[in-house]
JSON list of C-alpha atoms in Angstrom, two decimals:
[
{"chain": "A", "resi": 337, "resn": "MET", "atom": "CA", "xyz": [-7.21, -6.88, -11.35]},
{"chain": "A", "resi": 338, "resn": "LEU", "atom": "CA", "xyz": [-4.36, -8.34, -9.31]},
{"chain": "A", "resi": 339, "resn": "SER", "atom": "CA", "xyz": [-5.85, -11.07, -7.00]},
{"chain": "A", "resi": 340, "resn": "SER", "atom": "CA", "xyz": [-4.15, -13.87, -5.06]},
{"chain": "A", "resi": 341, "resn": "GLU", "atom": "CA", "xyz": [-4.25, -15.91, -8.49]},
{"chain": "A", "resi": 342, "resn": "THR", "atom": "CA", "xyz": [-1.73, -13.78, -9.82]},
{"chain": "A", "resi": 343, "resn": "ASP", "atom": "CA", "xyz": [1.94, -14.45, -8.23]},
{"chain": "A", "resi": 344, "resn": "GLY", "atom": "CA", "xyz": [2.04, -10.27, -7.06]},
{"chain": "A", "resi": 345, "resn": "ARG", "atom": "CA", "xyz": [5.29, -9.77, -8.74]},
{"chain": "A", "resi": 346, "resn": "ALA", "atom": "CA", "xyz": [5.35, -6.26, -10.39]},
{"chain": "A", "resi": 347, "resn": "ASN", "atom": "CA", "xyz": [7.74, -3.09, -10.16]},
{"chain": "A", "resi": 348, "resn": "SER", "atom": "CA", "xyz": [6.08, -0.34, -8.75]},
{"chain": "A", "resi": 349, "resn": "SER", "atom": "CA", "xyz": [5.77, 1.50, -11.77]},
{"chain": "A", "resi": 350, "resn": "GLN", "atom": "CA", "xyz": [3.43, -1.48, -13.32]},
{"chain": "A", "resi": 351, "resn": "ALA", "atom": "CA", "xyz": [1.58, -1.48, -9.82]},
{"chain": "A", "resi": 352, "resn": "ALA", "atom": "CA", "xyz": [-2.12, -2.29, -10.18]},
{"chain": "A", "resi": 353, "resn": "PRO", "atom": "CA", "xyz": [-4.48, 0.28, -12.11]},
{"chain": "A", "resi": 354, "resn": "MET", "atom": "CA", "xyz": [-6.62, 0.38, -8.81]},
{"chain": "A", "resi": 355, "resn": "ARG", "atom": "CA", "xyz": [-3.91, 2.03, -7.09]},
{"chain": "A", "resi": 356, "resn": "SER", "atom": "CA", "xyz": [-5.16, 5.14, -5.80]},
{"chain": "A", "resi": 357, "resn": "PRO", "atom": "CA", "xyz": [-3.15, 8.52, -6.73]},
{"chain": "A", "resi": 358, "resn": "GLU", "atom": "CA", "xyz": [-2.38, 9.34, -3.14]},
{"chain": "A", "resi": 359, "resn": "SER", "atom": "CA", "xyz": [-1.09, 5.74, -2.73]},
{"chain": "A", "resi": 360, "resn": "VAL", "atom": "CA", "xyz": [1.84, 6.57, -5.82]},
{"chain": "A", "resi": 361, "resn": "ALA", "atom": "CA", "xyz": [2.23, 9.83, -3.71]},
{"chain": "A", "resi": 362, "resn": "PHE", "atom": "CA", "xyz": [3.36, 8.09, -0.69]},
{"chain": "A", "resi": 363, "resn": "GLU", "atom": "CA", "xyz": [5.68, 6.20, -2.53]},
{"chain": "A", "resi": 364, "resn": "ASP", "atom": "CA", "xyz": [7.30, 9.11, -4.16]},
{"chain": "A", "resi": 365, "resn": "ALA", "atom": "CA", "xyz": [7.91, 11.03, -0.88]},
{"chain": "A", "resi": 366, "resn": "TRP", "atom": "CA", "xyz": [9.14, 7.46, 0.48]},
{"chain": "A", "resi": 367, "resn": "ASN", "atom": "CA", "xyz": [11.79, 7.65, -2.18]},
{"chain": "A", "resi": 368, "resn": "ALA", "atom": "CA", "xyz": [12.66, 11.32, -1.73]},
{"chain": "A", "resi": 369, "resn": "SER", "atom": "CA", "xyz": [13.82, 10.28, 1.93]},
{"chain": "A", "resi": 370, "resn": "ARG", "atom": "CA", "xyz": [15.89, 7.62, 0.87]},
{"chain": "A", "resi": 371, "resn": "GLY", "atom": "CA", "xyz": [18.80, 9.60, 0.12]},
{"chain": "A", "resi": 372, "resn": "GLY", "atom": "CA", "xyz": [20.69, 7.18, -1.80]},
{"chain": "A", "resi": 373, "resn": "LEU", "atom": "CA", "xyz": [20.09, 4.60, 1.17]},
{"chain": "A", "resi": 374, "resn": "VAL", "atom": "CA", "xyz": [18.52, 1.22, 0.56]},
{"chain": "A", "resi": 375, "resn": "VAL", "atom": "CA", "xyz": [15.47, 2.61, 2.64]},
{"chain": "A", "resi": 376, "resn": "PRO", "atom": "CA", "xyz": [14.65, 6.10, 3.95]},
{"chain": "A", "resi": 377, "resn": "PRO", "atom": "CA", "xyz": [15.79, 6.38, 8.32]},
{"chain": "A", "resi": 378, "resn": "ARG", "atom": "CA", "xyz": [12.72, 7.08, 10.44]},
{"chain": "A", "resi": 379, "resn": "SER", "atom": "CA", "xyz": [14.32, 10.77, 11.05]},
{"chain": "A", "resi": 380, "resn": "ALA", "atom": "CA", "xyz": [13.76, 11.22, 7.32]},
{"chain": "A", "resi": 381, "resn": "ILE", "atom": "CA", "xyz": [10.08, 10.56, 7.64]},
{"chain": "A", "resi": 382, "resn": "ASP", "atom": "CA", "xyz": [8.92, 14.05, 8.39]},
{"chain": "A", "resi": 383, "resn": "LEU", "atom": "CA", "xyz": [6.32, 16.40, 7.89]},
{"chain": "A", "resi": 384, "resn": "ARG", "atom": "CA", "xyz": [7.84, 18.46, 5.13]},
{"chain": "A", "resi": 385, "resn": "ARG", "atom": "CA", "xyz": [7.23, 15.45, 2.64]},
{"chain": "A", "resi": 386, "resn": "PHE", "atom": "CA", "xyz": [4.88, 13.40, 4.71]},
{"chain": "A", "resi": 387, "resn": "ALA", "atom": "CA", "xyz": [1.95, 16.21, 5.68]},
{"chain": "A", "resi": 388, "resn": "PRO", "atom": "CA", "xyz": [-0.36, 14.99, 3.19]},
{"chain": "A", "resi": 389, "resn": "PHE", "atom": "CA", "xyz": [-0.21, 11.49, 4.87]},
{"chain": "A", "resi": 390, "resn": "ALA", "atom": "CA", "xyz": [0.36, 12.48, 8.63]},
{"chain": "A", "resi": 391, "resn": "PRO", "atom": "CA", "xyz": [-3.39, 11.62, 9.67]},
{"chain": "A", "resi": 392, "resn": "TRP", "atom": "CA", "xyz": [-3.35, 8.20, 7.93]},
{"chain": "A", "resi": 393, "resn": "PHE", "atom": "CA", "xyz": [0.03, 7.29, 8.64]},
{"chain": "A", "resi": 394, "resn": "ALA", "atom": "CA", "xyz": [1.44, 4.77, 11.22]},
{"chain": "A", "resi": 395, "resn": "ILE", "atom": "CA", "xyz": [4.62, 3.21, 11.81]},
{"chain": "A", "resi": 396, "resn": "ILE", "atom": "CA", "xyz": [5.21, -0.39, 12.92]},
{"chain": "A", "resi": 397, "resn": "GLU", "atom": "CA", "xyz": [8.43, -1.92, 14.23]},
{"chain": "A", "resi": 398, "resn": "PRO", "atom": "CA", "xyz": [8.08, -5.90, 13.72]},
{"chain": "A", "resi": 399, "resn": "ASP", "atom": "CA", "xyz": [9.45, -8.35, 16.77]},
{"chain": "A", "resi": 400, "resn": "PRO", "atom": "CA", "xyz": [11.91, -10.78, 14.54]},
{"chain": "A", "resi": 401, "resn": "ASN", "atom": "CA", "xyz": [11.41, -12.99, 17.68]},
{"chain": "A", "resi": 402, "resn": "ALA", "atom": "CA", "xyz": [7.52, -13.22, 18.24]},
{"chain": "A", "resi": 403, "resn": "VAL", "atom": "CA", "xyz": [4.22, -12.88, 15.90]},
{"chain": "A", "resi": 404, "resn": "VAL", "atom": "CA", "xyz": [3.67, -9.52, 16.64]},
{"chain": "A", "resi": 405, "resn": "LEU", "atom": "CA", "xyz": [3.53, -6.20, 14.88]},
{"chain": "A", "resi": 406, "resn": "PRO", "atom": "CA", "xyz": [3.19, -3.17, 17.51]},
{"chain": "A", "resi": 407, "resn": "PHE", "atom": "CA", "xyz": [2.50, 0.42, 16.28]},
{"chain": "A", "resi": 408, "resn": "ARG", "atom": "CA", "xyz": [5.12, 2.56, 17.64]},
{"chain": "A", "resi": 409, "resn": "LEU", "atom": "CA", "xyz": [3.86, 6.02, 16.02]},
{"chain": "A", "resi": 410, "resn": "THR", "atom": "CA", "xyz": [-0.08, 6.60, 14.61]},
{"chain": "A", "resi": 411, "resn": "GLY", "atom": "CA", "xyz": [-1.83, 9.39, 12.91]},
{"chain": "A", "resi": 412, "resn": "SER", "atom": "CA", "xyz": [-4.56, 11.07, 14.23]},
{"chain": "A", "resi": 413, "resn": "GLY", "atom": "CA", "xyz": [-6.63, 9.51, 11.76]},
{"chain": "A", "resi": 414, "resn": "PHE", "atom": "CA", "xyz": [-6.31, 6.19, 13.70]},
{"chain": "A", "resi": 415, "resn": "ARG", "atom": "CA", "xyz": [-6.78, 7.80, 17.36]},
{"chain": "A", "resi": 416, "resn": "ASP", "atom": "CA", "xyz": [-10.23, 9.15, 15.64]},
{"chain": "A", "resi": 417, "resn": "PHE", "atom": "CA", "xyz": [-11.42, 6.06, 13.74]},
{"chain": "A", "resi": 418, "resn": "PHE", "atom": "CA", "xyz": [-10.29, 3.61, 16.67]},
{"chain": "A", "resi": 419, "resn": "GLY", "atom": "CA", "xyz": [-11.05, 5.79, 19.28]},
{"chain": "A", "resi": 420, "resn": "GLN", "atom": "CA", "xyz": [-7.74, 5.15, 21.24]},
{"chain": "A", "resi": 421, "resn": "ASP", "atom": "CA", "xyz": [-4.17, 5.61, 20.25]},
{"chain": "A", "resi": 422, "resn": "LEU", "atom": "CA", "xyz": [-2.82, 2.50, 18.78]},
{"chain": "A", "resi": 423, "resn": "THR", "atom": "CA", "xyz": [0.51, 2.87, 20.01]},
{"chain": "A", "resi": 424, "resn": "GLY", "atom": "CA", "xyz": [1.94, -0.29, 21.63]},
{"chain": "A", "resi": 425, "resn": "VAL", "atom": "CA", "xyz": [-1.05, -2.02, 20.08]},
{"chain": "A", "resi": 426, "resn": "ASP", "atom": "CA", "xyz": [-0.57, -5.24, 18.32]},
{"chain": "A", "resi": 427, "resn": "TYR", "atom": "CA", "xyz": [-1.77, -4.52, 14.94]},
{"chain": "A", "resi": 428, "resn": "LEU", "atom": "CA", "xyz": [-2.35, -8.34, 14.18]},
{"chain": "A", "resi": 429, "resn": "THR", "atom": "CA", "xyz": [-4.99, -8.41, 17.31]},
{"chain": "A", "resi": 430, "resn": "LEU", "atom": "CA", "xyz": [-7.13, -6.30, 14.56]},
{"chain": "A", "resi": 431, "resn": "ALA", "atom": "CA", "xyz": [-6.68, -8.90, 11.67]},
{"chain": "A", "resi": 432, "resn": "ASP", "atom": "CA", "xyz": [-9.06, -11.65, 10.87]},
{"chain": "A", "resi": 433, "resn": "PRO", "atom": "CA", "xyz": [-6.83, -14.88, 13.26]},
{"chain": "A", "resi": 434, "resn": "ALA", "atom": "CA", "xyz": [-6.91, -16.92, 10.35]},
{"chain": "A", "resi": 435, "resn": "ILE", "atom": "CA", "xyz": [-4.32, -14.18, 8.75]},
{"chain": "A", "resi": 436, "resn": "ARG", "atom": "CA", "xyz": [-2.20, -13.37, 11.61]},
{"chain": "A", "resi": 437, "resn": "GLN", "atom": "CA", "xyz": [0.48, -15.49, 10.67]},
{"chain": "A", "resi": 438, "resn": "HIS", "atom": "CA", "xyz": [0.59, -14.92, 6.94]},
{"chain": "A", "resi": 439, "resn": "ALA", "atom": "CA", "xyz": [0.52, -11.34, 7.52]},
{"chain": "A", "resi": 440, "resn": "TYR", "atom": "CA", "xyz": [3.41, -11.23, 9.78]},
{"chain": "A", "resi": 441, "resn": "ASP", "atom": "CA", "xyz": [5.09, -13.36, 7.40]},
{"chain": "A", "resi": 442, "resn": "CYS", "atom": "CA", "xyz": [4.86, -10.88, 4.74]},
{"chain": "A", "resi": 443, "resn": "VAL", "atom": "CA", "xyz": [5.67, -7.82, 6.49]},
{"chain": "A", "resi": 444, "resn": "MET", "atom": "CA", "xyz": [8.70, -9.93, 7.51]},
{"chain": "A", "resi": 445, "resn": "ALA", "atom": "CA", "xyz": [9.60, -10.80, 4.13]},
{"chain": "A", "resi": 446, "resn": "CYS", "atom": "CA", "xyz": [8.79, -6.64, 3.18]},
{"chain": "A", "resi": 447, "resn": "LEU", "atom": "CA", "xyz": [11.69, -6.24, 5.52]},
{"chain": "A", "resi": 448, "resn": "ASP", "atom": "CA", "xyz": [14.20, -8.92, 4.56]},
{"chain": "A", "resi": 449, "resn": "THR", "atom": "CA", "xyz": [13.84, -8.21, 0.66]},
{"chain": "A", "resi": 450, "resn": "PRO", "atom": "CA", "xyz": [13.36, -5.16, 1.16]},
{"chain": "A", "resi": 451, "resn": "CYS", "atom": "CA", "xyz": [10.15, -4.36, -0.73]},
{"chain": "A", "resi": 452, "resn": "GLY", "atom": "CA", "xyz": [6.77, -2.60, -0.46]},
{"chain": "A", "resi": 453, "resn": "LEU", "atom": "CA", "xyz": [3.41, -3.93, -0.47]},
{"chain": "A", "resi": 454, "resn": "TRP", "atom": "CA", "xyz": [0.05, -2.66, -1.88]},
{"chain": "A", "resi": 455, "resn": "GLN", "atom": "CA", "xyz": [-3.47, -3.76, -0.97]},
{"chain": "A", "resi": 456, "resn": "SER", "atom": "CA", "xyz": [-7.07, -3.52, -0.91]},
{"chain": "A", "resi": 457, "resn": "THR", "atom": "CA", "xyz": [-8.60, -4.88, 2.07]},
{"chain": "A", "resi": 458, "resn": "PRO", "atom": "CA", "xyz": [-12.14, -5.07, 3.11]},
{"chain": "A", "resi": 459, "resn": "ALA", "atom": "CA", "xyz": [-12.94, -4.47, 6.93]},
{"chain": "A", "resi": 460, "resn": "THR", "atom": "CA", "xyz": [-16.18, -5.15, 9.12]},
{"chain": "A", "resi": 461, "resn": "THR", "atom": "CA", "xyz": [-17.85, -2.37, 10.80]},
{"chain": "A", "resi": 462, "resn": "ALA", "atom": "CA", "xyz": [-19.05, -2.51, 13.98]},
{"chain": "A", "resi": 463, "resn": "GLU", "atom": "CA", "xyz": [-22.57, -2.29, 12.66]},
{"chain": "A", "resi": 464, "resn": "GLY", "atom": "CA", "xyz": [-21.74, -5.07, 10.07]},
{"chain": "A", "resi": 465, "resn": "GLY", "atom": "CA", "xyz": [-21.67, -3.47, 6.83]},
{"chain": "A", "resi": 466, "resn": "SER", "atom": "CA", "xyz": [-18.10, -3.25, 5.07]},
{"chain": "A", "resi": 467, "resn": "ILE", "atom": "CA", "xyz": [-15.44, -0.44, 3.95]},
{"chain": "A", "resi": 468, "resn": "ASN", "atom": "CA", "xyz": [-12.31, -1.24, 1.43]},
{"chain": "A", "resi": 469, "resn": "TYR", "atom": "CA", "xyz": [-9.15, 0.49, 2.49]},
{"chain": "A", "resi": 470, "resn": "GLU", "atom": "CA", "xyz": [-6.41, 0.72, 0.62]},
{"chain": "A", "resi": 471, "resn": "TYR", "atom": "CA", "xyz": [-3.12, -0.34, 2.43]},
{"chain": "A", "resi": 472, "resn": "THR", "atom": "CA", "xyz": [0.84, 0.72, 1.15]},
{"chain": "A", "resi": 473, "resn": "ILE", "atom": "CA", "xyz": [3.64, -0.48, 3.36]},
{"chain": "A", "resi": 474, "resn": "LEU", "atom": "CA", "xyz": [6.91, 0.31, 2.98]},
{"chain": "A", "resi": 475, "resn": "PRO", "atom": "CA", "xyz": [10.16, -0.15, 5.09]},
{"chain": "A", "resi": 476, "resn": "ILE", "atom": "CA", "xyz": [12.16, 2.08, 6.80]},
{"chain": "A", "resi": 477, "resn": "SER", "atom": "CA", "xyz": [15.26, 2.18, 9.15]},
{"chain": "A", "resi": 478, "resn": "LYS", "atom": "CA", "xyz": [15.15, 3.48, 12.67]},
{"chain": "A", "resi": 479, "resn": "GLN", "atom": "CA", "xyz": [19.21, 3.70, 12.88]},
{"chain": "A", "resi": 480, "resn": "ASP", "atom": "CA", "xyz": [22.23, 2.00, 11.29]},
{"chain": "A", "resi": 481, "resn": "SER", "atom": "CA", "xyz": [20.73, 1.34, 7.93]},
{"chain": "A", "resi": 482, "resn": "ALA", "atom": "CA", "xyz": [18.69, -1.87, 9.21]},
{"chain": "A", "resi": 483, "resn": "VAL", "atom": "CA", "xyz": [15.78, -2.47, 7.73]},
{"chain": "A", "resi": 484, "resn": "ASP", "atom": "CA", "xyz": [13.53, -2.98, 10.75]},
{"chain": "A", "resi": 485, "resn": "HIS", "atom": "CA", "xyz": [10.34, -0.75, 11.22]},
{"chain": "A", "resi": 486, "resn": "ILE", "atom": "CA", "xyz": [7.65, -0.46, 8.24]},
{"chain": "A", "resi": 487, "resn": "GLY", "atom": "CA", "xyz": [5.69, 2.88, 7.56]},
{"chain": "A", "resi": 488, "resn": "ILE", "atom": "CA", "xyz": [2.20, 2.74, 6.61]},
{"chain": "A", "resi": 489, "resn": "PHE", "atom": "CA", "xyz": [-0.16, 4.51, 4.68]},
{"chain": "A", "resi": 490, "resn": "VAL", "atom": "CA", "xyz": [-3.99, 3.71, 4.64]},
{"chain": "A", "resi": 491, "resn": "ASN", "atom": "CA", "xyz": [-6.14, 5.32, 2.16]},
{"chain": "A", "resi": 492, "resn": "PHE", "atom": "CA", "xyz": [-9.95, 4.75, 3.38]},
{"chain": "A", "resi": 493, "resn": "GLU", "atom": "CA", "xyz": [-12.44, 4.85, 0.54]},
{"chain": "A", "resi": 494, "resn": "ALA", "atom": "CA", "xyz": [-14.22, 7.07, 2.98]},
{"chain": "A", "resi": 495, "resn": "LYS", "atom": "CA", "xyz": [-12.46, 10.25, 3.04]},
{"chain": "A", "resi": 496, "resn": "PRO", "atom": "CA", "xyz": [-10.67, 10.88, 6.52]},
{"chain": "A", "resi": 497, "resn": "PHE", "atom": "CA", "xyz": [-13.17, 13.82, 6.87]},
{"chain": "A", "resi": 498, "resn": "ASP", "atom": "CA", "xyz": [-16.24, 11.92, 6.69]},
{"chain": "A", "resi": 499, "resn": "ASP", "atom": "CA", "xyz": [-17.93, 9.95, 9.73]},
{"chain": "A", "resi": 500, "resn": "LEU", "atom": "CA", "xyz": [-16.28, 6.77, 9.37]},
{"chain": "A", "resi": 501, "resn": "PRO", "atom": "CA", "xyz": [-17.55, 4.06, 11.28]},
{"chain": "A", "resi": 502, "resn": "GLY", "atom": "CA", "xyz": [-15.89, 1.89, 14.21]},
{"chain": "A", "resi": 503, "resn": "LEU", "atom": "CA", "xyz": [-14.22, -1.06, 12.88]},
{"chain": "A", "resi": 504, "resn": "SER", "atom": "CA", "xyz": [-14.84, -4.48, 14.32]},
{"chain": "A", "resi": 505, "resn": "ARG", "atom": "CA", "xyz": [-12.37, -6.66, 12.21]},
{"chain": "A", "resi": 506, "resn": "ILE", "atom": "CA", "xyz": [-9.88, -6.56, 9.37]},
{"chain": "A", "resi": 507, "resn": "GLU", "atom": "CA", "xyz": [-10.82, -8.98, 6.48]},
{"chain": "A", "resi": 508, "resn": "ARG", "atom": "CA", "xyz": [-8.34, -10.96, 3.94]},
{"chain": "A", "resi": 509, "resn": "SER", "atom": "CA", "xyz": [-7.10, -8.68, 1.25]},
{"chain": "A", "resi": 510, "resn": "THR", "atom": "CA", "xyz": [-8.74, -8.95, -1.85]},
{"chain": "A", "resi": 511, "resn": "VAL", "atom": "CA", "xyz": [-6.49, -7.10, -4.13]},
{"chain": "A", "resi": 512, "resn": "TRP", "atom": "CA", "xyz": [-2.57, -6.82, -3.69]},
{"chain": "A", "resi": 513, "resn": "GLN", "atom": "CA", "xyz": [0.83, -6.91, -5.29]},
{"chain": "A", "resi": 514, "resn": "TRP", "atom": "CA", "xyz": [4.58, -6.39, -4.28]},
{"chain": "A", "resi": 515, "resn": "LEU", "atom": "CA", "xyz": [6.16, -3.05, -4.62]},
{"chain": "A", "resi": 516, "resn": "ASP", "atom": "CA", "xyz": [9.72, -3.51, -6.08]},
{"chain": "A", "resi": 517, "resn": "ILE", "atom": "CA", "xyz": [11.89, -1.20, -4.59]},
{"chain": "A", "resi": 518, "resn": "GLY", "atom": "CA", "xyz": [15.21, -1.89, -6.57]},
{"chain": "A", "resi": 519, "resn": "HIS", "atom": "CA", "xyz": [15.97, -5.50, -4.51]},
{"chain": "A", "resi": 520, "resn": "GLY", "atom": "CA", "xyz": [12.72, -7.65, -5.93]},
{"chain": "A", "resi": 521, "resn": "VAL", "atom": "CA", "xyz": [10.09, -9.14, -4.11]},
{"chain": "A", "resi": 522, "resn": "PRO", "atom": "CA", "xyz": [9.52, -12.20, -1.93]},
{"chain": "A", "resi": 523, "resn": "PRO", "atom": "CA", "xyz": [9.63, -15.80, -3.44]},
{"chain": "A", "resi": 524, "resn": "ALA", "atom": "CA", "xyz": [6.29, -17.26, -4.78]},
{"chain": "A", "resi": 525, "resn": "SER", "atom": "CA", "xyz": [5.73, -18.96, -2.09]},
{"chain": "A", "resi": 526, "resn": "LEU", "atom": "CA", "xyz": [4.47, -16.14, -0.36]},
{"chain": "A", "resi": 527, "resn": "THR", "atom": "CA", "xyz": [2.09, -15.31, -3.06]},
{"chain": "A", "resi": 528, "resn": "ASP", "atom": "CA", "xyz": [-0.28, -18.35, -2.32]},
{"chain": "A", "resi": 529, "resn": "GLY", "atom": "CA", "xyz": [-2.86, -16.07, -0.52]},
{"chain": "A", "resi": 530, "resn": "ALA", "atom": "CA", "xyz": [-3.70, -12.59, -0.31]},
{"chain": "A", "resi": 531, "resn": "PRO", "atom": "CA", "xyz": [-0.56, -11.20, 2.07]},
{"chain": "A", "resi": 532, "resn": "LEU", "atom": "CA", "xyz": [-2.36, -8.92, 4.97]},
{"chain": "A", "resi": 533, "resn": "GLY", "atom": "CA", "xyz": [-5.38, -8.27, 6.44]}
]
């Protein structure tokens, strides 16, 4: 099991055994959309390849000048889960305040390297319970091959057709791993704690 005690460095093919087939399939679809580029353009993220992930897929456009991670597109599962459209909402407002800066730094590292990130994260429900979700992020490009957005696939332990409880707060990741897409992974200084919420 990978944890914050590990260095998080591994190729995607060496990903944690806990990684789901859905997460691997999401990365495969992302790879097929690259077309020989460093990362796929946003226009290549289409329903032809990404239909199985659409309800639980989101695009975030990190702000390089401020610690904010606004959603630019979210699937219907997010609207159903949160009871509202998250477009324009800062993802970091959903996370534990103690991890917001580190989460932002890790997303920026995914763009700068570029690389991906896989993790398992608990969330506290509105009723006080806990659910886990698997989070796979990979960089994409809005235009001109600048690596400036991230695509996210969320895989809940409760499947999307189940009655998911309301979310109160996203906690610190418990299991995580960088995904090397051919350009390495971030430095060890970013692996001292769980990367995201």
